[in-house]
XYZ file of C-alpha atoms in Angstrom:
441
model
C 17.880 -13.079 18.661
C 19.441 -13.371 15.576
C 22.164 -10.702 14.948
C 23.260 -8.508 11.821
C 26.124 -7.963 10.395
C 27.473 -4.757 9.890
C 27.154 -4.895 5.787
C 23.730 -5.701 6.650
C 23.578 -2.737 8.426
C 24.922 -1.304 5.759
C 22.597 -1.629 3.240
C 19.459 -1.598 5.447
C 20.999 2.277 6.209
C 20.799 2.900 2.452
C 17.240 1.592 1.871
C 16.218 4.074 4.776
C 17.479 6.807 2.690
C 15.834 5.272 -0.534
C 12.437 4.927 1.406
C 12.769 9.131 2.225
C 13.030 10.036 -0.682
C 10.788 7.818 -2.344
C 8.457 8.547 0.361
C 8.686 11.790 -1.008
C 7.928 11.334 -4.843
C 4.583 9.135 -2.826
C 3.595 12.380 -1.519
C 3.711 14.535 -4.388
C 1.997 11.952 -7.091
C 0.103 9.445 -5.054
C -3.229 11.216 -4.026
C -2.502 13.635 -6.876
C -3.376 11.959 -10.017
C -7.304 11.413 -9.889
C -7.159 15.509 -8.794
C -5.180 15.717 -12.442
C -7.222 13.886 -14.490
C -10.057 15.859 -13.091
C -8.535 19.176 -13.788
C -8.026 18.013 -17.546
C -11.455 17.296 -17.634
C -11.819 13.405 -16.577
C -14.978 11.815 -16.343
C -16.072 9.587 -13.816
C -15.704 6.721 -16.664
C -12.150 8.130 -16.769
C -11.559 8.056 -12.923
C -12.714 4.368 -13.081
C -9.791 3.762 -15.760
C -6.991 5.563 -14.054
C -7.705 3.453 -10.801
C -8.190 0.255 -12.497
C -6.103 0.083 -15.668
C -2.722 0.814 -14.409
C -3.133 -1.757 -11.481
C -4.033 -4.412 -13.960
C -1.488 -3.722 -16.621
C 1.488 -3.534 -13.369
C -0.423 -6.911 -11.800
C 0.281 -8.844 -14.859
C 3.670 -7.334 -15.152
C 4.657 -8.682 -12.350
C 4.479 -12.312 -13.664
C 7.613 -10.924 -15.474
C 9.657 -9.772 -12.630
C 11.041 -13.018 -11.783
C 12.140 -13.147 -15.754
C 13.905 -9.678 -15.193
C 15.991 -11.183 -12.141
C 17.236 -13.876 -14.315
C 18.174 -11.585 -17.404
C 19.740 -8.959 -15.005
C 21.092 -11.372 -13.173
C 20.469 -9.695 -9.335
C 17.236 -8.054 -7.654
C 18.990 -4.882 -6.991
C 19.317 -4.925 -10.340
C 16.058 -5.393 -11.370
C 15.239 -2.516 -8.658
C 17.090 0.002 -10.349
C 16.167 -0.650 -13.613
C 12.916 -0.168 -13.237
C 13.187 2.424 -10.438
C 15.134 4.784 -13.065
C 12.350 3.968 -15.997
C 9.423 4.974 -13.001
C 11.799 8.175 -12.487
C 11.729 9.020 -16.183
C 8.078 8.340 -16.607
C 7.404 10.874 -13.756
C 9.816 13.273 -14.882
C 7.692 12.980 -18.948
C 4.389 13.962 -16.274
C 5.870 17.092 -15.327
C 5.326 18.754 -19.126
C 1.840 17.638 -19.356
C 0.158 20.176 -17.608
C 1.849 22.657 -19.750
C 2.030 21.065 -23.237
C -1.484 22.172 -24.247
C -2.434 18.278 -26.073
C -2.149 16.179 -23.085
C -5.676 15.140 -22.209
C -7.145 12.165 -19.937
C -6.331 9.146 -22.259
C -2.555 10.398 -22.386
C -2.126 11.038 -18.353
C -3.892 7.282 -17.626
C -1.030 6.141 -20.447
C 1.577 7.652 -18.137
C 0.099 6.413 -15.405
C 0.111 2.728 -16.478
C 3.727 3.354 -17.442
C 4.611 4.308 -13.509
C 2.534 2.170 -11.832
C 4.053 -0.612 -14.289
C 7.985 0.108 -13.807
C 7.220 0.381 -9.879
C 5.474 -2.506 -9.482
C 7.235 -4.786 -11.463
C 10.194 -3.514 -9.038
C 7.924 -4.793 -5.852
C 8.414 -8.282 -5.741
C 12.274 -7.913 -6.125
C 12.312 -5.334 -3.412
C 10.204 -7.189 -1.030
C 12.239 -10.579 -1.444
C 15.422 -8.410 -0.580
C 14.284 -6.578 2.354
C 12.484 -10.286 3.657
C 16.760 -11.251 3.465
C 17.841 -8.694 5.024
C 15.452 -8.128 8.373
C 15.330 -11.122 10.697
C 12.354 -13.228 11.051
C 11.476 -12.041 14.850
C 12.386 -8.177 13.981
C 9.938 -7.529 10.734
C 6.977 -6.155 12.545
C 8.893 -3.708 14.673
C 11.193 -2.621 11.805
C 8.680 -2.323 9.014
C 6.418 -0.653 11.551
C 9.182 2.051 12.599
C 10.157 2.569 8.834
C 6.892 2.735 7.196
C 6.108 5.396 10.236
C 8.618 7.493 8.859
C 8.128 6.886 5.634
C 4.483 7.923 6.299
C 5.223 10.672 7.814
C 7.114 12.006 4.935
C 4.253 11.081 2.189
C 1.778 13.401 4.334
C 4.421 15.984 4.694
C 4.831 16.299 0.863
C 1.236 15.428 -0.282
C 0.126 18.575 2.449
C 2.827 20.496 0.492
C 1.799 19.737 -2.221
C -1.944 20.648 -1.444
C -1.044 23.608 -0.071
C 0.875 24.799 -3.423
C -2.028 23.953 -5.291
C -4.075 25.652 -2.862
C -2.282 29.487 -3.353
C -2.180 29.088 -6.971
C -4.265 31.291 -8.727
C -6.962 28.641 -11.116
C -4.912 29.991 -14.310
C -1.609 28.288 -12.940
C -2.145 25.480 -11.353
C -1.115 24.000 -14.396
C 2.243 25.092 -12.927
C 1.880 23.771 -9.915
C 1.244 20.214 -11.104
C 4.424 20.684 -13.464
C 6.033 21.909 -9.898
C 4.615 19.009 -7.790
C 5.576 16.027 -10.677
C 9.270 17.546 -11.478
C 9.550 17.494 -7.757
C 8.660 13.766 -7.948
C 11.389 13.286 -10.376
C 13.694 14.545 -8.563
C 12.921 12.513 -5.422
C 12.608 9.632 -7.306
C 16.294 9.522 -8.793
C 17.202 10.253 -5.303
C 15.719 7.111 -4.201
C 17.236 5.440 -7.336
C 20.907 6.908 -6.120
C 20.471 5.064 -2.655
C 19.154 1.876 -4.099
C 22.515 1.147 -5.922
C 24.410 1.160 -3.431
C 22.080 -1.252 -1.668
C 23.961 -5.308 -1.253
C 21.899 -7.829 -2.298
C 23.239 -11.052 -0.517
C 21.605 -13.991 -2.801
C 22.520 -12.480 -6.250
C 22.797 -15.341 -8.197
C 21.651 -18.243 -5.719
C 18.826 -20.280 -5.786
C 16.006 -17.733 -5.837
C 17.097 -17.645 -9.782
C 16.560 -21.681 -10.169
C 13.168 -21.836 -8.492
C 10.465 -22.567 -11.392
C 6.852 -21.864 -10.366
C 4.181 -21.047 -12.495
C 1.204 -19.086 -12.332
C -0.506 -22.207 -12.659
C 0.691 -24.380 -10.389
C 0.962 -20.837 -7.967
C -3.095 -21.321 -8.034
C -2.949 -24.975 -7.702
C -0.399 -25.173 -4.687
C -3.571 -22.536 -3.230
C -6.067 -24.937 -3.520
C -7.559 -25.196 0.231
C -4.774 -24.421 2.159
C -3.965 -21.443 4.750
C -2.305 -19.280 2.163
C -5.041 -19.453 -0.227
C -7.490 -18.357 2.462
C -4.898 -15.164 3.018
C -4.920 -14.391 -0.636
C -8.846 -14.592 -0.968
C -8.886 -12.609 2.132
C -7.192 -9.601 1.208
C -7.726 -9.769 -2.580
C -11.454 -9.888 -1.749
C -11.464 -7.358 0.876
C -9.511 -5.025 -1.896
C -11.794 -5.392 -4.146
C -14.532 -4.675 -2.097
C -12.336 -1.255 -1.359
C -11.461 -0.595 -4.188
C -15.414 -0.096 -5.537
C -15.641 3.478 -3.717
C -11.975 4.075 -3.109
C -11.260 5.722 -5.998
C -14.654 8.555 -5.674
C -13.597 9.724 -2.093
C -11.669 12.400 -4.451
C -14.505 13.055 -6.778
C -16.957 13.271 -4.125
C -14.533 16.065 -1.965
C -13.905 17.985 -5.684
C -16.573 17.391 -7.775
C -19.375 17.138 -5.283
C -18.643 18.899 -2.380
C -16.506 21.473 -4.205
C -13.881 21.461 -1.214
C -10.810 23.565 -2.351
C -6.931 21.659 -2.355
C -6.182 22.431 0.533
C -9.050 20.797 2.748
C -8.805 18.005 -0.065
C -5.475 17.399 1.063
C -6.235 17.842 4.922
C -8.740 15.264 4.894
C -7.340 12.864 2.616
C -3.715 12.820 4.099
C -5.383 12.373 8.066
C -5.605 8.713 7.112
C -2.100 7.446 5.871
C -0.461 10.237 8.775
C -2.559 8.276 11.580
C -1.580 4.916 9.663
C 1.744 5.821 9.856
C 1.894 6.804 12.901
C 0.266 3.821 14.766
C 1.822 0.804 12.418
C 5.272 1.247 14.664
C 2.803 0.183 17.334
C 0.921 -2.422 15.301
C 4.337 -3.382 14.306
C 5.314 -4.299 17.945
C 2.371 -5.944 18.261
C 2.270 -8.254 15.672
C 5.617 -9.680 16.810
C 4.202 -10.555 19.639
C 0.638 -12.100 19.006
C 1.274 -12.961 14.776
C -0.010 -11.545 12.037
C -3.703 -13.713 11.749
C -5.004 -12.075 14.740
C -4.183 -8.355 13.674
C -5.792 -8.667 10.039
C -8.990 -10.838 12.066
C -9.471 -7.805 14.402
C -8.593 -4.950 12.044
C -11.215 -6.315 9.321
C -14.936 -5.683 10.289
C -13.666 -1.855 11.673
C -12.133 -1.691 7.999
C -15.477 -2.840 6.658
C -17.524 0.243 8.067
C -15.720 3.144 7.392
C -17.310 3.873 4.503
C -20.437 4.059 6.231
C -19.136 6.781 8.168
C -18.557 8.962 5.158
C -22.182 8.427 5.419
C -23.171 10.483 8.520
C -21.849 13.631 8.173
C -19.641 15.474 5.511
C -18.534 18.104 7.934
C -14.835 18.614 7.253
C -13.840 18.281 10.903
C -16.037 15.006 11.208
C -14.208 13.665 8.046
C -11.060 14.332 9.222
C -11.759 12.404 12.552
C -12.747 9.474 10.066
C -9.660 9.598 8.438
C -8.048 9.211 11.785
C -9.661 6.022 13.044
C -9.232 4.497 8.996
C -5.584 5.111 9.303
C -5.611 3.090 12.727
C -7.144 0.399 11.865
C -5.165 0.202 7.836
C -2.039 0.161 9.863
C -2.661 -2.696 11.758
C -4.323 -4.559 8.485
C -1.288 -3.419 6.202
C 1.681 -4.113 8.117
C 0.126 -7.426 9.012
C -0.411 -8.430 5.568
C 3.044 -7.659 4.019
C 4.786 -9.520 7.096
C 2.402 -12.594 6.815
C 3.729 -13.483 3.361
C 7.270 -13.021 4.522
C 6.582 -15.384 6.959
C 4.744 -17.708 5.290
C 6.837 -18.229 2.469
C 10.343 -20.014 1.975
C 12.602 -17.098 0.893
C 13.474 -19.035 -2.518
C 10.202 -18.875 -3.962
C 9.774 -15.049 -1.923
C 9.752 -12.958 -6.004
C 7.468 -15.490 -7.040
C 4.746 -15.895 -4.839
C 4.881 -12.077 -3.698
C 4.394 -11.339 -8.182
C 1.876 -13.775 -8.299
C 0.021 -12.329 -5.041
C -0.216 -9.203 -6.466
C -1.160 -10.118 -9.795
C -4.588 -11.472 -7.632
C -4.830 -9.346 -5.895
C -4.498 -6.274 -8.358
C -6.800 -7.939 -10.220
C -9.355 -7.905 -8.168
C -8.555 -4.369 -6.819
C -8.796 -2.878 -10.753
C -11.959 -4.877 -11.332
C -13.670 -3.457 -8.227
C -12.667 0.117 -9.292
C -14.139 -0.920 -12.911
C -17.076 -2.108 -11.702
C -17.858 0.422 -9.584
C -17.258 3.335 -12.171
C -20.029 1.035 -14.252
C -22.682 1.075 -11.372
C -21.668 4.475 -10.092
C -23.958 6.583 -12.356
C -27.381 3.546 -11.739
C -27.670 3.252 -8.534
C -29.996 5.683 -6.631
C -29.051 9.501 -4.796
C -28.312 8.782 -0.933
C -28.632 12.321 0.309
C -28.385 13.776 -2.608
C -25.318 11.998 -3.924
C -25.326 8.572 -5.843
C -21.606 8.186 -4.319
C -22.754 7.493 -1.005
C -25.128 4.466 -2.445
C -22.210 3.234 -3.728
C -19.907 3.649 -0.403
C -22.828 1.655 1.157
C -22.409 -1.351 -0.781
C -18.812 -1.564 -0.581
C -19.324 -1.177 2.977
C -21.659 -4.838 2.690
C -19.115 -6.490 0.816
C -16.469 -5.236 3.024
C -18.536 -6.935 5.910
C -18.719 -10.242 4.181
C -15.008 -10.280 3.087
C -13.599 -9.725 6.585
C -16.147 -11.653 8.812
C -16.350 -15.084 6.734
C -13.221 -15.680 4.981
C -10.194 -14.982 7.552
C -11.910 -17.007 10.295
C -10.098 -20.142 8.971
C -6.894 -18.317 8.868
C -3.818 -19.589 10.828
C -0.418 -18.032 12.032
C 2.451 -19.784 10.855
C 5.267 -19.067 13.500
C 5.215 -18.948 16.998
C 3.284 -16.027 18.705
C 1.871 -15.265 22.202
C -0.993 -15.441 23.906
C -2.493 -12.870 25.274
C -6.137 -11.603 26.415
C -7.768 -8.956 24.528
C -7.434 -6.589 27.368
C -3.663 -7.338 27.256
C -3.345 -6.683 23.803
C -5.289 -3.209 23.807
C -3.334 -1.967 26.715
C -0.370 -3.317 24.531
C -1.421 -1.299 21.273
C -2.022 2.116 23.293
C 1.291 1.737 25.463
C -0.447 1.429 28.867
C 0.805 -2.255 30.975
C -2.208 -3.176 33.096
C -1.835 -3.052 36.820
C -4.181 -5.944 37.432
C -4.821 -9.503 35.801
C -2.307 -9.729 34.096
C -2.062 -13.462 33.399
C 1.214 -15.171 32.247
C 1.568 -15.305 28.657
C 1.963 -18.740 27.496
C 3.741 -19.673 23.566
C 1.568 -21.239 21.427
C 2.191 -22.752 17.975
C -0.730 -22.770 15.532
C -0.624 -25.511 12.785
């Protein structure tokens, strides 16, 4: 097992403090800003455009990240930059829900501004942290950070809730001022950390590697990683159709007050979080391909679900078994690219994935806002006609596509009673068979 050195250590010990606190500027802006734009009087047109624009203006963006790297000359450089301008952005948020002319066309400005200055940071981040974890470690790292990251994003986000919750509906304008200076706050916190963050290939080859868009898509052209890009890009845009009216349909529709809006939407990313150490294990073990082939078609019917019943507690039990099975589908498809990719061309092909796949994800949010409003009432609510659909898609996405998908290191195998005993912590007193290594080409 490969070991690390202690400046390593080091720095992984400050991106664990950056990751709390930015965990915390997640929690008090993430499932916030569609509430926002609602309580200035958004449309569903408008909803369509906050979850669509802003991922399509930071997808392209990212094309320029590797650009950035090169003029700044590191990738903790790039980071910060862009870290501090996302921190500033957040922190110009907090007077809109005071300053009496901000309406929904300004807040989805901001909002492509943020999403924008963090994304274009992504790519730089991702490359550094792929340097500094060791191949055979990422799962079970990644999986025990991003549980306590997690945890901290449904800690804040339930604060958060709960603060809009007690205000009276004459201040809540306050409270959103409260909830994004908060965010600014956490934010430069995060920034603070990231400085003092090494970056071991500043200046080496990752700034001499040229690939283009282009020839990104051409090098795709029938091979394993171009099924994983189709796979998730297609699955997200399938997603991303109803995604974005879960908060309309609890506000709007259902009239549920902050508080259960927050309960229910936050039971998803706290089980995510606090299953992906797990999945994180896991996937060390058995690879990536088999954890985004079984996590798929369970992804694909959730929105069904929402179907059945819209009984808080029955919701919240949704939530739940969504967060599960997005932990295992998440974790799995951050750590394939880090494995599939040579760590040179690591800010490159992790921009240009993005820029695909947040494509795709803003067009199915578009699209979806378009057909939202013409497609007939399921029990009363056209939302639910629409959930059903992306439900289909969902189907199709995750059954056909990743079939054909291989793992690219060497994994274990194991039965599918061996791995579900593995995922819920229980060894198996009987059968076990020997696990033998396997390399898939």
């Amino acid at each position: 097992m490969m070991e690390i050195d202690e400046q390593t250590k080091k720095t992984l010990r400050y991106s664990f403090a950056d990751g709390i606190f930015a965990s915390g500027m997640i929690g008090f802006t993430q499932e916030y800003f569609t509430p926002f734009l609602i309580f200035l009087g958004g449309t569903l047109r408008e909803v369509a455009f906050l979850s669509s624009i802003p991922n399509i203006v930071a997808s392209l963006a990212q094309i320029k990240t590797y650009d950035f790297i090169r003029l700044i000359g590191s990738r903790k450089g790039t980071i910060t930059v862009f870290v501090l301008l996302q921190a500033l952005t957040v922190f110009a948020m907090a007077f809109m829900p005071l300053s009496g002319f901000a309406g929904p066309s300004t807040f989805i400005a901001a909002a492509v501004l943020f999403t924008t200055f963090g994304a274009i940071s992504t790519p730089a981040w991702g490359s550094l942290m792929a340097n500094l974890v060791p191949e055979n470690r990422r799962g079970t790292y990644f999986g025990w950070r991003n549980s306590i990251m997690g945890s901290i994003i449904v800690a804040t986000s339930l604060c958060a809730g709960l603060l809009l919750y007690t205000m009276k509906q004459e201040s809540i304008a306050w409270g959103f001022t409260v909830m994004f200076g908060s965010a600014f706050i956490f934010r430069l916190l995060s920034w603070f950390f990231l400085k003092k963050m090494h970056d071991p290939e500043t200046g080496t080859p990752i700034l001499r590697v040229k690939i283009s868009l282009k020839g990104f898509i051409q090098k795709l052209k029938g091979n394993n990683f171009a099924r994983f890009v189709l796979a998730v890009s297609l699955l997200n845009f399938s997603v991303n159709l109803c995604s974005p009216y879960f908060a309309v349909l609890l506000l709007k529709e259902l009239h549920f007050n902050y508080i259960l809006y927050s309960g229910i939407m936050m039971s998803a990313p706290l089980s995510m979080y606090l299953f992906m150490r797990r999945w994180g294990n896991l996937a060390d073990s058995i690879g990536n391909v088999r954890i985004l082939k079984l996590t798929g078609p369970g992804i694909a019917l959730i929105p069904l679900l929402w179907v059945v019943s819209r009984n808080p507690v029955y919701l919240v039990m949704t939530q739940v078994f969504s967060g599960f099975l997005w932990a295992g589908y998440n974790l799995s498809a951050s750590n394939f690219i880090f494995d599939a990719v040579e760590k040179e061309k690591r800010v490159r092909y992790i921009s240009y994935f993005n820029v695909l796949n947040g494509l795709l994800l803003s067009t199915g949010a578009i699209i979806g806002g378009l057909i939202v409003n013409l497609l007939p009432a399921l029990q009363g609510y056209k939302i639910l006609s629409l959930f059903v659909i992306s439900s289909l898609l969902r189907l199709a996405c995750a059954v056909t596509i990743p079939l054909k998908l291989r793992e690219v290191r060497r994994v274990e195998d194991i039965s599918s009673n061996q791995m579900f005993f593995s995922l819920i912590g229980i060894r198996p007193l009987i059968g076990i068979q020997r696990k033998t290594i396997r390399y898939l080409r």
